Amino acid sequence: MRLNPVDLIVKKRDGGCLTAEEIGFFILGAADDSWPDYQVAAMLMAMFLRGLDTGETAALTLAMAASGDQLDLSGLPGRKVDKHSTGGVADTTTLVLVPLVAACGVPTVKISGRGLGFTGGTIDKLESIPGFRVALGINEALDQVRRDGLVIMAQTDRLTPADRKLYALRDVTGTVESIPLIAASIMSKKIAAGADAIVLDVKCGNGAFMRDLPLARQLARTMVDIGRQVGRKVTAVISDMNQPLGQFIGNTLEVMEAIKVLRGELEGDLLDVCLTLGSEMLLAVDAVRDEGQALQMLRQALESGSALEKFSRLLSSQGGDARIIDQPWRLPQPASRAQWCAPCDGYLTELDTAGLGHLFVALGGGRKTKLDPIDYTAGFILHARLGDYISKGMPLVDIQASDAAKISQVIPALHNLIKLDDKQPTAKPTILDIIRG
Ligand code: URA
């Protein structure tokens, strides 16, 4: 019998279970535009409200992965590992982690995205470096990995086109925060990118799509299970996102922060998450015996300068100005700066992390629509972490941008995003759980 969109939407709307063939028909229709946007959106809402079982989620993932090109990394030596974050604020891990793991001898082809909603994107950060090219052809990328051991590039138009279509519609139809839809979106891209093993950084907290640990665990287990079904080893690290991961929020600012970490000048949560993810990446491809050896190797790559050297190679190979490593003033500089000081004494008990992400977009650092230009210099530097004691008048947030009027507009909003209290909050760990496939 010929399949038709309305029947499938009604089936899902009424709580039915779609077959792999029906899901394949939906994804094909979304990718080649034979299903109009309103029918794709109606199906997404039905999926969002009714959910998808394990079989449907796997079928959706595979159909999306097969909707475009799939990379063949078998020509590269050894087992390949990839990583992906579910999205957060000041999440600079890729810029630190990819050179770090490459310096340990494990080649990495990393396909990254741009900022999405209140979350930042690695590609925007890299594009803030003068000359850096993110649009590489597949052969060029593979040559670079063979030569340098690492590449970070933007998703090509031909990789998982169905995900691009679905994601753009989910973004504007209130259907983003669905575990099966997020799992299929992420895992389809990772499967198409061709690595043998995948390490996922599942963010959890008020700056992430998954607000609490049970939800984050459910998403993590769903992606690990998909990996098992398609023969890829998946590890999910669940990490805290109840405050920005790094101290710096912004495109040029996060490049500068990554360089500080790679130089060994900055410890803290960002480095801790990178070391945990890096250790899981090395373990996933059997490059090390155990976690102890992995951490030793990663620390050695930082201390010897070899991770920084890999970052420098990445910049030069992709046309970027590697002099920014020693001369950060070569990055675009903000025309205007301001400082926000603590209005009273107290412990820093709460940061509205998604709120800070939205404020960063308002400052010009992110996009409200797909085609908006962005101000690479816009951003915040936070001078305290949750639990720190702050005295009245102490500078808490530096604000910078190329547009002074925008700085004046966002400053009043900071009052509502940062809470100081007399009671010291209990310290919470940064790594909340690790689920290995
Ligand atoms: N990141 C993705 O790539 N897809 C989602 O659906 C959510 C986060």
Tab-separated table of N, CA and C and ligand atoms in Angstrom, residues 84-86 116 167 170 181-182 185-186 189 209, ligand 1:
chain	number	residue	atom	x	y	z
A	84	HIS	N	30.868	14.749	21.137
A	84	HIS	CA	29.780	15.692	20.859
A	84	HIS	C	29.199	16.160	22.184
A	85	SER	N	28.907	17.432	22.254
A	85	SER	CA	28.259	17.968	23.452
A	85	SER	C	26.793	18.225	23.121
A	86	THR	N	25.919	18.010	24.114
A	86	THR	CA	24.501	18.289	23.853
A	86	THR	C	24.214	19.790	23.906
A	116	LEU	N	23.424	27.637	18.880
A	116	LEU	CA	22.032	27.219	18.703
A	116	LEU	C	21.258	27.741	19.906
A	167	TYR	N	15.980	19.995	12.512
A	167	TYR	CA	16.396	20.849	13.621
A	167	TYR	C	15.866	22.266	13.456
A	170	ARG	N	12.289	22.146	14.412
A	170	ARG	CA	12.101	21.943	15.862
A	170	ARG	C	12.354	23.230	16.636
A	181	LEU	N	14.111	12.698	19.962
A	181	LEU	CA	14.484	13.585	18.840
A	181	LEU	C	15.908	14.113	19.016
A	182	ILE	N	16.308	14.453	20.237
A	182	ILE	CA	17.687	14.914	20.460
A	182	ILE	C	18.654	13.755	20.207
A	185	SER	N	18.994	13.090	16.532
A	185	SER	CA	19.695	14.193	15.875
A	185	SER	C	21.212	14.064	16.091
A	186	ILE	N	21.599	13.860	17.340
A	186	ILE	CA	23.039	13.777	17.639
A	186	ILE	C	23.644	12.500	17.062
A	189	LYS	N	24.250	12.297	13.238
A	189	LYS	CA	25.425	13.060	12.774
A	189	LYS	C	26.710	12.315	13.102
A	209	PHE	N	19.660	21.570	27.759
A	209	PHE	CA	18.313	21.121	27.373
A	209	PHE	C	17.766	20.133	28.413
B	1	URA	N1	22.328	19.021	19.634
B	1	URA	C1	21.979	18.442	18.464
B	1	URA	O1	22.842	18.227	17.606
B	1	URA	N2	20.702	18.105	18.261
B	1	URA	C2	19.730	18.309	19.181
B	1	URA	O2	18.582	17.954	18.940
B	1	URA	C3	20.094	18.933	20.403
B	1	URA	C4	21.405	19.267	20.623
